């Protein structure tokens, strides 16, 4: 039976390919385990299944410890092969499958080839599930082709053909048989020659080519008797007997059947003997299986712990990273926020400075005006007039009127006029001498003309005096408002109404001119802004009430400063 | 010998006072009896030196010209007052005239008109320097369509002041109105009127108006 033969072949292969496959990783423990697997294989090959099992169990434990899938798979395979040899097919089946799981994690195609093939054997010969068996054989065939081993291809195809023939699907099996017939001479060996002849016999029996069938069956039996493959010989007799029965040669059929029975019982006896030999270890096997499972579960437990740890680590890493990202974002916002705050603060400081500058300039303005006006009036004009006096004296004394002198006198007078005008503009004499109300009344009178009439109305005594600075401020604010009316409003009537109540001076300036839309801020020009700022510095209230077409009323309320 | 006209000067600028003294010194019947650099104790000063005419600035430290006039008005005028100021604001002039000043000179005109002013005031007339007088007259006749804007003929008989008066009378201003507009007393107005009639040999107001029309003072 090729299956049995195949084991020794497999072990030999493993013996050679394992070290080469692992040659790259030469850790001491690894080399040691590899050695153990090798030794286990050698023991099995020599028929010391018990010792081989003990050895391979050790190797498995070590392999699991270093988590080497290849060695684990190899160890399982050796264990399974041992059981297979001991005809413990269920156990073998179990361990082959375990081995397959680990083998599939590696790229050890040689091993995969063998495991698939051996599993196919178990399905076909022991479980009689030919469909599955053929499926596994075909997988094995794929790996055989992948590892480019023609003898393996031949070997696997032989198994496939046999399986198909066993279930009567001769046509499906024939292409495989044909391939073997072509390549057996080159890649086959003596262990499969009996089976090959038998299969050919079966095929021609199916084809009813009795002559060729006779030839191949007899050839198989002849080779079988010459070689060591007794199980194949027994199958050959059985199949030959079937063929003879089919062709009505009952006598010969019976004879062959008898030989088959004799051979089978002999083989069974041999098997029993083997089993008896290992009966001692049979007891151990269960415990052994448990132990292996324990090793397995420990491994799995460790693995799961490891996985859990990894998951935990992963989670921690994710948490840390997300925390990092969140903190970066927060930091960014914080940074932006402080930036913005600083900007705002800077802006507010800027505007404060601006406000202060405006305030300072406004506050200083009145006093500066007064200073300059006084200086012009008192000093310059006094000097100019004394110069005029002296010149006059000179002119009178010389009697005959000199033209140059009178011209100089005229120039001096002109200079005097200009100085006076400027001084008056800076500080109106009426304001300085008679006070705010007098000056405002005069302002209204002076600004009135044929185009516009300024009316002045006040319930405050015209002689009432306030502090000089306060009077100047109010006076110039009012002047500004009146100038705006003259320049922009096109009004024909304007009113200045002054009232004093509870230490508040109330100034209302009304005109019947164009008016403007107060909701549009930009209309409020620089002049108005200036006035508003000035009123603000006096802690006063400034209200504009205007509508397009209905004129403008500006109301100012400021706390008074008495002189 | 005609008694000299005693003059007191009040101005906060020594340089101006010096100039004035120098100028007034050239007139033989003028005598500068004293001067002050501010308004304090001015009342007592002018009494003690028997000043006839006080020539005073409005802006002075401690006590300004207006305050001094108020004091004089209150206590009784110890002398006549001519204001000598660089201001020429009509309201201001009106105010100081109301307060009892007899003349108003701008500093600009000082050299030219001071002697004339002192003489006029000394004779009991009110005096304004030319520029001020014109200004007053213009504001009085402002917007009057009947006024002939072009300057009338040179009149050797009448003074400028008298021409103003005759114009206003012809424009139907009453004596009181004229006094208000020109910042002079009604008496002064009446004196001027009489002088005009005398000079022109006129019998009544109608002939006065006829004269004004004839000489293109009004339209």
XYZ file of C-alpha atoms in Angstrom:
782
model
C 0.000 0.000 0.000
C 1.573 3.267 -1.119
C 0.317 5.075 1.921
C 2.516 3.108 4.223
C 5.475 3.408 1.998
C 4.940 6.999 1.790
C 5.666 7.531 5.477
C 9.236 6.560 5.348
C 9.617 8.746 2.354
C 8.029 11.629 4.149
C 10.197 11.239 7.199
C 13.243 11.191 5.071
C 12.112 14.337 3.370
C 11.354 16.065 6.615
C 14.724 15.029 7.861
C 16.334 16.903 5.064
C 14.088 19.842 4.483
C 13.489 20.957 8.045
C 17.020 22.092 8.783
C 17.326 23.810 5.446
C 14.017 25.588 6.003
C 15.143 26.855 9.374
C 18.740 27.401 8.524
C 18.303 31.095 8.765
C 17.300 31.078 12.436
C 20.129 29.475 14.384
C 19.286 30.090 17.993
C 20.595 27.305 20.243
C 17.166 26.276 21.499
C 15.814 26.310 17.978
C 18.612 24.094 16.718
C 17.992 21.833 19.679
C 14.294 21.443 18.896
C 15.056 20.838 15.257
C 17.389 18.079 16.395
C 14.634 16.647 18.596
C 12.160 16.554 15.691
C 14.790 14.838 13.576
C 15.451 12.258 16.272
C 11.718 11.599 16.681
C 11.437 11.001 12.949
C 14.406 8.667 13.013
C 12.894 6.676 15.883
C 9.579 6.351 14.019
C 11.365 5.245 10.903
C 13.068 2.580 12.925
C 9.703 1.402 14.288
C 10.220 2.700 17.832
C 6.866 4.426 17.842
C 6.699 4.792 21.580
C 10.066 6.439 21.863
C 9.309 8.553 18.813
C 6.073 9.728 20.410
C 7.850 10.690 23.646
C 10.508 12.529 21.728
C 8.086 14.360 19.464
C 5.950 15.345 22.454
C 9.022 16.966 23.997
C 9.824 18.669 20.714
C 6.251 19.945 20.498
C 6.428 21.438 23.977
C 9.666 23.199 23.173
C 8.377 24.341 19.808
C 5.294 25.819 21.441
C 7.510 27.543 23.988
C 9.475 29.341 21.291
C 6.312 29.850 19.217
C 7.793 28.437 16.036
C 4.881 27.414 13.787
C 7.065 25.359 11.506
C 8.465 23.222 14.312
C 5.043 22.925 15.929
C 3.571 21.722 12.650
C 6.475 19.286 12.155
C 6.081 17.911 15.690
C 2.352 17.418 15.217
C 3.007 15.731 11.926
C 5.456 13.282 13.512
C 2.992 12.493 16.286
C 0.206 11.960 13.759
C 2.449 9.794 11.591
C 3.270 7.626 14.604
C -0.400 7.099 15.294
C -1.012 6.444 11.631
C 1.611 3.697 11.774
C -0.097 2.301 14.836
C -3.408 2.270 12.917
C -4.827 4.757 15.386
C -6.484 6.638 12.566
C -8.721 8.847 14.665
C -5.772 10.117 16.668
C -3.669 10.440 13.572
C -6.473 12.365 11.885
C -6.718 14.693 14.897
C -3.000 15.509 14.945
C -2.687 15.835 11.187
C -5.363 18.507 11.346
C -3.572 20.290 14.175
C -0.379 20.129 12.202
C -2.177 21.477 9.158
C -3.361 24.571 11.089
C 0.225 25.460 11.999
C 1.654 24.447 8.638
C -0.757 26.798 6.909
C 0.798 29.660 8.921
C 4.167 28.872 7.343
C 5.417 28.642 3.799
C 6.675 25.115 4.234
C 4.969 23.718 1.123
C 6.725 20.349 1.452
C 5.131 19.771 4.806
C 1.757 20.967 3.595
C 2.036 18.569 0.649
C 2.561 15.594 2.975
C -0.114 16.543 5.464
C -2.735 16.981 2.741
C -1.694 13.693 1.188
C -1.823 11.794 4.505
C -5.192 13.321 5.369
C -6.393 12.228 1.930
C -5.203 8.715 2.772
C -7.178 8.664 5.995
C -10.341 9.944 4.267
C -10.070 7.413 1.453
C -8.772 4.284 3.183
C -10.078 4.587 6.723
C -13.064 6.899 6.657
C -14.128 5.882 3.120
C -15.044 9.535 2.396
C -13.623 9.546 -1.112
C -14.877 12.975 -2.163
C -13.098 14.657 0.745
C -10.117 12.424 0.232
C -9.841 13.417 -3.407
C -10.177 17.078 -2.387
C -7.220 16.711 -0.018
C -5.206 14.777 -2.609
C -5.754 17.569 -5.090
C -4.547 20.141 -2.560
C -1.518 17.967 -2.022
C -1.059 17.754 -5.793
C -1.088 21.572 -6.006
C 1.728 21.784 -3.452
C 3.620 18.968 -5.191
C 3.530 21.029 -8.350
C 4.466 24.137 -6.426
C 7.547 22.548 -4.948
C 8.245 21.176 -8.445
C 8.784 17.573 -7.360
C 7.766 15.255 -10.285
C 8.040 12.091 -8.191
C 5.657 13.578 -5.680
C 3.328 14.529 -8.504
C 3.389 10.942 -9.745
C 2.852 9.630 -6.273
C -0.117 11.924 -5.526
C -1.703 11.267 -8.895
C -1.487 7.546 -8.195
C -3.461 8.061 -5.000
C -6.038 10.184 -6.836
C -6.487 7.628 -9.623
C -6.877 4.827 -7.059
C -9.502 6.815 -5.159
C -11.497 7.514 -8.320
C -11.290 3.848 -9.342
C -12.424 2.705 -5.896
C -15.650 4.661 -6.307
C -16.038 3.452 -9.917
C -15.275 6.813 -11.571
C -12.794 5.339 -14.031
C -13.058 8.115 -16.598
C -12.191 10.779 -14.032
C -9.296 8.737 -12.719
C -7.916 7.750 -16.104
C -6.143 11.083 -16.938
C -4.150 10.665 -13.723
C -3.348 7.038 -14.544
C -2.244 8.055 -17.990
C 0.158 10.580 -16.494
C 1.620 7.975 -14.160
C 2.041 5.462 -16.999
C 3.969 8.099 -18.899
C 6.243 9.236 -16.084
C 6.519 6.230 -13.762
C 9.603 4.865 -15.358
C 11.432 8.076 -14.750
C 10.016 9.276 -11.407
C 8.295 6.244 -9.864
C 9.876 3.502 -7.789
C 9.436 -0.145 -6.916
C 7.065 0.562 -4.041
C 4.367 1.842 -6.373
C 4.876 -0.447 -9.389
C 2.462 -3.106 -8.007
C -0.265 -0.565 -7.394
C 0.310 0.924 -10.863
C -0.150 -2.458 -12.577
C -3.206 -3.207 -10.485
C -4.774 0.170 -11.393
C -4.140 -0.482 -15.074
C -5.748 -3.891 -14.644
C -8.773 -2.282 -13.004
C -9.052 0.268 -15.828
C -8.932 -2.370 -18.602
C -11.354 -4.527 -16.645
C -13.683 -1.548 -16.714
C -12.987 -1.168 -20.416
C -13.665 -4.906 -20.872
C -10.260 -5.310 -22.482
C -9.795 -8.740 -20.860
C -6.511 -9.423 -22.493
C -4.796 -6.305 -21.225
C -6.555 -6.639 -17.870
C -5.240 -10.191 -17.496
C -1.783 -9.011 -18.365
C -1.674 -6.139 -15.863
C -3.261 -8.065 -12.986
C -0.919 -10.985 -13.446
C 1.990 -8.574 -13.728
C 0.905 -6.905 -10.505
C 0.680 -10.219 -8.659
C 4.015 -11.319 -10.028
C 5.701 -8.024 -8.967
C 3.857 -8.151 -5.685
C 5.179 -11.596 -4.909
C 8.664 -10.417 -5.837
C 8.500 -7.133 -3.833
C 7.716 -6.216 -0.256
C 4.373 -4.481 -0.744
C 2.161 -7.244 0.662
C -0.923 -5.090 1.145
C -0.780 -3.969 -2.469
C -0.418 -7.594 -3.469
C -3.500 -8.474 -1.445
C -5.484 -5.682 -3.110
C -4.256 -6.890 -6.495
C -5.593 -10.372 -5.752
C -8.898 -8.920 -4.620
C -9.312 -6.781 -7.744
C -8.178 -9.658 -9.979
C -10.719 -11.874 -8.312
C -13.433 -9.286 -9.019
C -12.339 -9.169 -12.664
C -12.373 -12.949 -12.985
C -15.788 -13.131 -11.393
C -17.045 -10.600 -13.883
C -15.725 -12.706 -16.753
C -17.243 -15.914 -15.392
C -13.990 -17.571 -14.388
C -15.307 -18.532 -10.961
C -12.657 -21.013 -10.114
C -9.754 -18.676 -10.571
C -11.762 -15.922 -8.956
C -12.220 -18.028 -5.888
C -8.563 -18.927 -5.787
C -7.549 -15.259 -5.905
C -10.099 -14.328 -3.270
C -8.658 -17.045 -1.059
C -5.163 -15.673 -1.525
C -6.475 -12.186 -0.750
C -8.080 -13.416 2.475
C -4.949 -15.234 3.500
C -2.782 -12.177 2.832
C -5.196 -9.826 4.596
C -5.436 -11.961 7.700
C -1.642 -12.222 7.739
C -1.392 -8.468 7.517
C -4.017 -8.040 10.204
C -2.114 -10.379 12.432
C 0.991 -8.375 11.807
C -0.914 -5.226 12.672
C -2.301 -6.783 15.801
C 1.151 -7.808 16.752
C 2.343 -4.261 16.277
C -0.523 -3.042 18.361
C 0.227 -5.522 21.062
C 3.757 -4.256 21.008
C 2.538 -0.788 21.652
C -0.300 -1.796 23.951
C 1.853 -0.580 26.798
C 1.888 2.851 25.382
C -1.786 2.784 24.478
C -2.578 3.543 28.083
C -0.191 6.386 27.955
C -1.623 7.725 24.747
C -4.762 9.132 26.314
C -2.835 10.776 29.049
C -0.398 11.915 26.444
C -3.158 13.413 24.410
C -4.428 15.216 27.479
C -0.978 16.509 28.194
C -0.589 17.797 24.704
C -3.957 19.450 24.981
C -2.845 20.951 28.236
C 0.271 22.285 26.556
C -1.951 23.551 23.805
C -4.372 25.256 26.141
C -1.524 26.756 28.105
C -0.145 28.061 24.906
C -3.520 29.362 23.897
C -3.969 30.913 27.324
C -0.592 32.597 27.051
C -1.455 33.625 23.572
C -4.751 35.113 24.686
C -3.037 36.920 27.543
C -0.541 38.202 25.085
C -3.344 39.249 22.748
C -5.162 40.881 25.601
C -2.007 42.659 26.607
C -1.481 43.714 23.053
C -5.054 44.951 22.847
C -4.569 46.774 26.118
C -1.327 48.264 24.881
C -3.024 49.223 21.685
C -5.793 50.864 23.631
C -3.302 52.686 25.836
C -1.411 53.859 22.773
C -4.657 55.019 21.174
C -5.667 56.838 24.349
C -2.246 58.429 24.649
C -2.252 59.485 21.008
C -5.764 60.881 21.209
C -4.888 62.686 24.416
C -1.866 64.096 22.673
C -3.937 65.225 19.712
C -6.597 66.715 21.961
C -3.970 68.533 23.986
C -2.391 69.853 20.807
C -5.776 71.111 19.652
C -6.470 72.604 23.057
C -3.062 74.177 23.123
C -3.672 75.584 19.651
C -6.962 77.105 20.743
C -5.436 78.356 23.951
C -2.608 79.900 21.982
C -5.018 81.477 19.526
C -7.124 82.719 22.394
C -4.225 84.342 24.212
C -3.088 85.796 20.942
C -6.516 87.240 20.365
C -6.723 88.518 23.915
C -3.360 90.169 23.562
C -4.400 91.676 20.270
C -7.586 92.956 21.832
C -5.678 94.331 24.758
C -3.228 95.980 22.423
C -6.091 97.426 20.430
C -7.833 98.715 23.506
C -4.570 100.208 24.745
C -4.093 101.780 21.338
C -7.567 103.255 21.341
C -7.071 104.406 24.922
C -3.865 106.125 23.938
C -5.644 107.676 20.995
C -8.456 108.789 23.252
C -5.936 110.218 25.680
C -4.147 112.021 22.881
C -7.441 113.480 21.681
C -8.451 114.398 25.209
C -5.111 115.950 25.928
C -5.183 117.916 22.713
C -8.745 119.029 23.351
C -8.045 119.960 26.944
C -4.862 121.734 26.014
C -6.483 123.493 23.109
C -8.416 126.069 25.105
C -5.526 127.034 27.283
C -3.200 127.210 24.301
C -5.667 129.390 22.472
C -5.880 131.689 25.429
C -2.127 131.830 25.817
C -1.505 132.663 22.185
C -4.395 135.112 21.979
C -3.264 136.915 25.107
C 0.294 137.036 23.930
C -0.703 138.410 20.544
C -3.051 140.929 21.996
C -1.007 142.113 24.922
C 2.545 141.949 23.741
C 2.622 142.130 19.989
C -0.091 144.678 19.650
C 1.388 146.803 22.433
C 4.739 146.764 20.683
C 3.167 147.582 17.340
C 1.211 150.490 18.746
C 4.199 151.924 20.583
C 6.145 151.716 17.347
C 3.284 153.623 15.713
C 3.324 156.199 18.472
C 7.007 156.848 18.083
C 6.706 157.134 14.346
C 3.865 159.586 14.763
C 5.944 161.710 17.052
C 8.737 161.610 14.510
C 6.317 162.578 11.737
C 4.892 165.444 13.759
C 8.300 166.754 14.703
C 9.669 166.729 11.191
C 6.476 168.576 10.119
C 6.916 167.991 6.367
C 5.077 164.636 5.975
C 7.547 162.041 4.816
C 5.948 159.453 2.551
C 8.091 156.592 3.835
C 7.001 157.287 7.389
C 3.300 157.328 6.583
C 3.739 154.118 4.587
C 5.460 152.487 7.514
C 2.658 153.641 9.768
C 0.128 152.096 7.359
C 2.060 148.809 7.354
C 2.160 148.816 11.098
C -1.586 149.346 11.187
C -2.121 146.451 8.840
C 0.038 144.223 10.988
C -1.932 145.390 13.951
C -5.213 144.468 12.262
C -3.967 141.003 11.433
C -2.729 140.340 14.904
C -6.016 141.566 16.288
C -8.053 139.357 13.942
C -6.031 136.305 14.821
C -6.224 137.019 18.493
C -9.953 137.530 18.202
C -10.356 134.259 16.340
C -8.398 132.429 18.984
C -10.270 133.982 21.838
C -13.183 136.269 21.121
C -12.953 139.353 23.264
C -16.622 139.212 24.149
C -16.204 135.711 25.508
C -13.230 136.755 27.548
C -14.729 140.031 28.755
C -18.447 139.378 29.026
C -18.812 135.633 29.171
C -20.293 132.693 27.354
C -23.880 133.753 26.985
C -22.992 137.196 25.729
C -20.582 135.664 23.249
C -23.115 133.075 22.053
C -25.726 135.710 21.508
C -23.234 137.757 19.554
C -22.263 134.634 17.608
C -25.870 134.113 16.552
C -26.240 137.749 15.526
C -23.023 137.799 13.596
C -23.784 134.553 11.751
C -27.256 135.648 10.744
C -27.602 136.996 7.226
C -30.130 137.094 4.411
C -29.855 133.321 3.892
C -30.115 132.061 7.419
C -31.348 133.402 10.695
C -29.800 132.254 13.931
C -32.076 132.745 16.900
C -30.706 132.818 20.377
C -32.791 131.847 23.355
C -31.714 131.503 26.935
C -33.185 131.555 30.406
C -29.772 132.134 31.941
C -28.818 135.701 32.856
C -26.543 137.082 30.167
C -24.055 138.271 32.765
C -23.637 134.777 34.225
C -20.044 133.654 34.192
C -18.649 130.141 34.309
C -15.081 128.965 34.553
C -12.960 130.302 31.756
C -12.081 126.853 30.405
C -15.676 125.670 30.524
C -16.871 128.773 28.675
C -14.257 128.343 25.997
C -15.112 124.702 25.516
C -18.819 125.295 25.186
C -18.263 128.318 22.998
C -16.065 126.479 20.515
C -18.337 123.439 20.447
C -21.256 125.687 19.621
C -19.214 127.524 17.008
C -18.434 124.182 15.400
C -22.110 123.200 15.372
C -23.133 126.509 13.835
C -20.403 126.193 11.217
C -21.730 122.740 10.311
C -25.198 124.187 9.875
C -23.885 126.986 7.671
C -21.743 124.644 5.611
C -23.934 121.552 5.195
C -27.535 121.938 6.254
C -28.891 124.523 3.774
C -31.166 125.570 6.602
C -32.965 128.935 6.657
C -33.590 128.947 10.368
C -31.472 127.762 13.245
C -31.910 128.078 16.975
C -29.523 127.996 19.866
C -31.292 127.331 23.129
C -29.390 127.480 26.410
C -30.815 126.353 29.724
C -29.343 125.638 33.081
C -30.879 123.158 35.447
C -29.481 121.275 38.436
C -25.911 122.229 37.642
C -26.340 120.943 34.103
C -25.944 123.236 31.157
C -28.337 122.191 28.441
C -27.497 123.327 24.934
C -29.806 122.612 22.068
C -28.935 123.527 18.527
C -31.705 123.099 16.030
C -31.870 123.700 12.299
C -34.559 123.216 9.664
C -32.124 121.999 7.038
C -31.529 118.765 5.137
C -30.866 116.508 8.086
C -29.179 113.138 7.659
C -29.650 109.491 8.400
C -28.217 108.898 11.861
C -28.230 105.118 11.371
C -25.403 105.470 8.874
C -22.384 105.910 11.057
C -20.015 107.085 8.371
C -22.120 110.195 7.876
C -20.899 111.308 11.255
C -17.819 113.043 10.002
C -14.673 113.988 11.754
C -16.180 117.224 13.038
C -18.994 115.472 14.849
C -16.620 112.846 16.207
C -14.404 115.598 17.546
C -17.318 117.331 19.201
C -18.506 114.055 20.684
C -15.020 113.452 22.071
C -14.911 116.922 23.549
C -18.306 116.478 25.200
C -17.109 113.110 26.498
C -14.110 114.719 28.164
C -16.507 117.053 29.929
C -18.478 113.999 31.114
C -21.429 115.282 29.157
C -24.120 113.793 27.000
C -24.226 114.277 23.243
C -27.355 113.355 21.296
C -28.039 113.783 17.611
C -31.600 113.640 16.443
C -31.946 113.921 12.733
C -33.989 112.660 9.847
C -33.507 113.291 6.169
C -35.686 116.252 5.227
C -36.731 117.296 8.714
C -33.640 119.026 10.005
C -31.330 118.236 12.858
C -31.462 118.730 16.588
C -28.312 118.307 18.593
C -28.575 118.220 22.341
C -25.674 118.551 24.732
C -25.913 118.234 28.498
C -22.813 119.027 30.489
C -22.199 119.520 34.181
C -21.325 123.197 34.738
C -18.127 124.595 36.178
C -18.758 127.867 37.877
C -15.969 130.383 37.954
C -2.373 180.851 30.323
C -4.739 178.058 29.472
C -4.611 175.289 32.043
C -3.005 172.156 30.739
C -5.086 169.059 30.206
C -3.998 166.510 32.810
C -3.729 163.048 31.476
C -3.362 159.715 33.286
C -2.289 156.583 31.404
C -3.292 153.017 32.361
C -1.810 150.147 30.430
C 0.013 147.023 31.499
C 2.748 147.584 28.926
C 5.492 149.944 29.935
C 6.615 150.272 26.333
C 3.223 151.640 25.290
C 3.096 154.036 28.180
C 6.553 155.292 27.273
C 5.448 155.790 23.667
C 2.328 157.643 24.739
C 4.199 159.878 27.106
C 6.708 160.642 24.410
C 3.932 161.498 21.972
C 1.817 163.517 24.386
C 4.894 165.408 25.475
C 5.030 166.945 22.025
C 1.717 168.686 22.661
C 2.292 171.754 24.770
C -1.014 171.979 26.616
C -1.052 168.259 27.532
C 0.449 167.016 30.729
C 0.830 163.392 31.671
C 0.285 163.413 35.396
C 0.659 159.735 36.054
C 0.386 156.224 34.876
C -0.696 152.783 36.138
C 0.252 149.302 34.987
C -2.986 147.720 36.230
C -6.501 148.691 37.296
C -6.022 148.464 41.024
C -6.372 151.726 42.987
C -6.821 153.583 39.717
C -9.857 155.381 41.134
C -7.783 156.790 43.983
C -4.890 157.671 41.719
C -6.912 159.758 39.304
C -8.565 161.570 42.171
C -5.305 162.291 43.894
C -3.592 163.690 40.800
C -6.711 165.504 39.580
C -6.674 163.855 36.220
C -8.829 165.365 33.510
C -8.674 162.477 31.069
C -7.838 158.871 31.762
C -6.529 156.911 28.802
C -7.023 153.264 29.676
C -6.604 149.842 28.110
C -9.328 147.217 28.590
C -7.094 144.214 29.182
C -5.049 144.708 32.261
C -4.009 142.296 34.946
C -5.698 142.159 38.345
C -8.503 144.533 37.378
C -9.399 145.179 33.748
C -10.745 148.333 32.118
C -14.332 147.168 32.270
C -14.101 146.611 36.005
C -12.581 150.052 36.426
C -15.420 151.646 34.408
C -17.953 149.785 36.528
C -16.286 151.126 39.642
C -16.278 154.674 38.224
C -19.906 154.367 37.265
C -20.747 153.150 40.700
C -18.680 155.720 42.577
C -19.119 158.603 40.205
C -16.695 159.480 37.419
C -13.683 161.356 38.770
C -12.566 162.186 35.207
C -13.317 161.556 31.581
C -12.235 158.245 30.107
C -10.901 157.335 26.715
C -10.505 153.618 26.088
C -7.431 152.683 24.161
C -7.660 149.036 23.161
C -6.614 146.772 20.369
C -10.163 145.387 20.249
C -12.590 146.852 17.796
C -15.605 144.690 18.456
C -18.720 146.827 18.269
C -20.415 145.070 21.130
C -17.453 145.657 23.320
C -17.346 149.285 22.286
C -21.040 149.606 22.928
C -20.630 148.085 26.346
C -17.789 150.363 27.385
C -19.656 153.388 26.048
C -22.669 152.316 28.077
C -20.436 152.064 31.102
C -19.605 155.720 30.706
C -16.530 155.912 28.550
C -16.251 159.084 26.507
C -14.119 157.894 23.710
C -12.831 154.781 22.079
C -9.578 154.432 20.252
C -8.014 151.369 18.808
C -4.328 151.060 19.440
C -3.823 150.984 15.740
C -5.119 154.554 15.506
C -3.421 155.722 18.665
C -0.553 157.608 17.060
C -2.780 159.361 14.571
C -5.846 160.191 16.591
C -4.908 160.369 20.255
C -4.362 164.122 20.302
C -7.579 164.743 18.409
C -9.429 162.393 20.763
C -8.159 164.111 23.865
C -9.174 167.490 22.528
C -12.644 166.287 21.502
C -13.337 164.604 24.803
C -11.952 167.562 26.651
C -14.524 169.678 24.763
C -17.294 167.390 25.988
C -17.763 165.400 22.818
C -17.717 161.644 22.435
C -14.916 160.443 20.295
C -14.274 157.388 18.182
C -11.345 156.911 15.966
C -12.160 156.891 12.281
C -12.193 153.177 11.664
C -14.404 152.550 14.664
C -16.760 155.317 13.749
C -17.196 153.982 10.232
C -17.791 150.563 11.585
C -20.464 151.846 13.917
C -22.127 153.823 11.183
C -22.113 150.849 8.806
C -23.700 148.577 11.341
C -26.345 151.240 12.081
C -27.324 151.712 8.466
C -26.815 148.105 7.542
C -29.272 146.825 4.950
C -30.901 150.190 4.592
C -31.718 150.388 0.884
C -31.967 154.133 0.888
C -28.365 154.650 1.859
C -26.046 155.712 -0.855
C -23.238 153.263 -0.588
C -20.840 155.383 -2.543
C -18.960 157.857 -0.445
C -20.451 161.291 -0.905
C -18.573 164.377 -1.859
C -15.804 165.840 0.155
C -17.543 168.248 2.414
C -15.320 170.899 3.863
C -18.106 172.397 5.902
C -19.302 169.324 7.837
C -17.204 166.854 9.781
C -17.498 163.152 9.047
C -19.454 162.707 12.229
C -21.854 165.438 11.222
C -22.337 163.796 7.834
C -23.262 160.549 9.585
C -25.777 162.307 11.750
C -27.379 164.117 8.833
C -27.607 160.830 6.935
C -29.283 159.021 9.801
C -31.721 161.876 10.346
C -32.588 161.771 6.666
C -33.132 158.010 6.975
C -35.813 158.813 9.550
C -33.913 157.648 12.599
C -35.093 159.347 15.760
C -32.644 161.100 18.060
C -32.864 158.226 20.508
C -32.253 155.649 17.820
C -29.254 157.543 16.571
C -27.817 157.725 20.049
C -28.260 153.972 20.433
C -26.807 153.074 17.103
C -23.851 155.359 17.358
C -23.188 154.672 21.038
C -23.515 158.319 21.934
C -25.849 160.191 24.200
C -29.006 161.879 22.914
C -27.524 165.167 24.015
C -24.558 164.641 21.779
C -26.875 163.838 18.910
C -28.816 167.031 19.567
C -25.612 169.104 19.760
C -24.463 167.690 16.427
C -27.830 168.472 14.863
C -27.766 172.023 16.041
C -24.213 172.490 14.789
C -25.187 171.139 11.375
C -28.185 173.476 11.112
C -25.999 176.379 12.108
C -23.219 175.520 9.684
C -25.564 174.971 6.739
C -27.925 177.783 7.658
C -30.928 175.461 7.688
C -34.244 176.254 9.340
C -35.753 172.874 9.986
C -35.366 169.141 9.570
C -37.026 169.084 6.155
C -34.379 171.333 4.665
C -31.812 169.081 6.320
C -33.188 166.082 4.422
C -33.278 168.106 1.247
C -29.587 168.841 1.758
C -28.842 165.157 2.223
C -30.656 164.236 -0.984
C -28.986 166.995 -2.876
C -25.555 165.848 -1.779
C -26.307 162.187 -2.516
C -26.042 161.108 1.091
C -29.230 159.089 0.614
C -31.207 157.919 -2.370
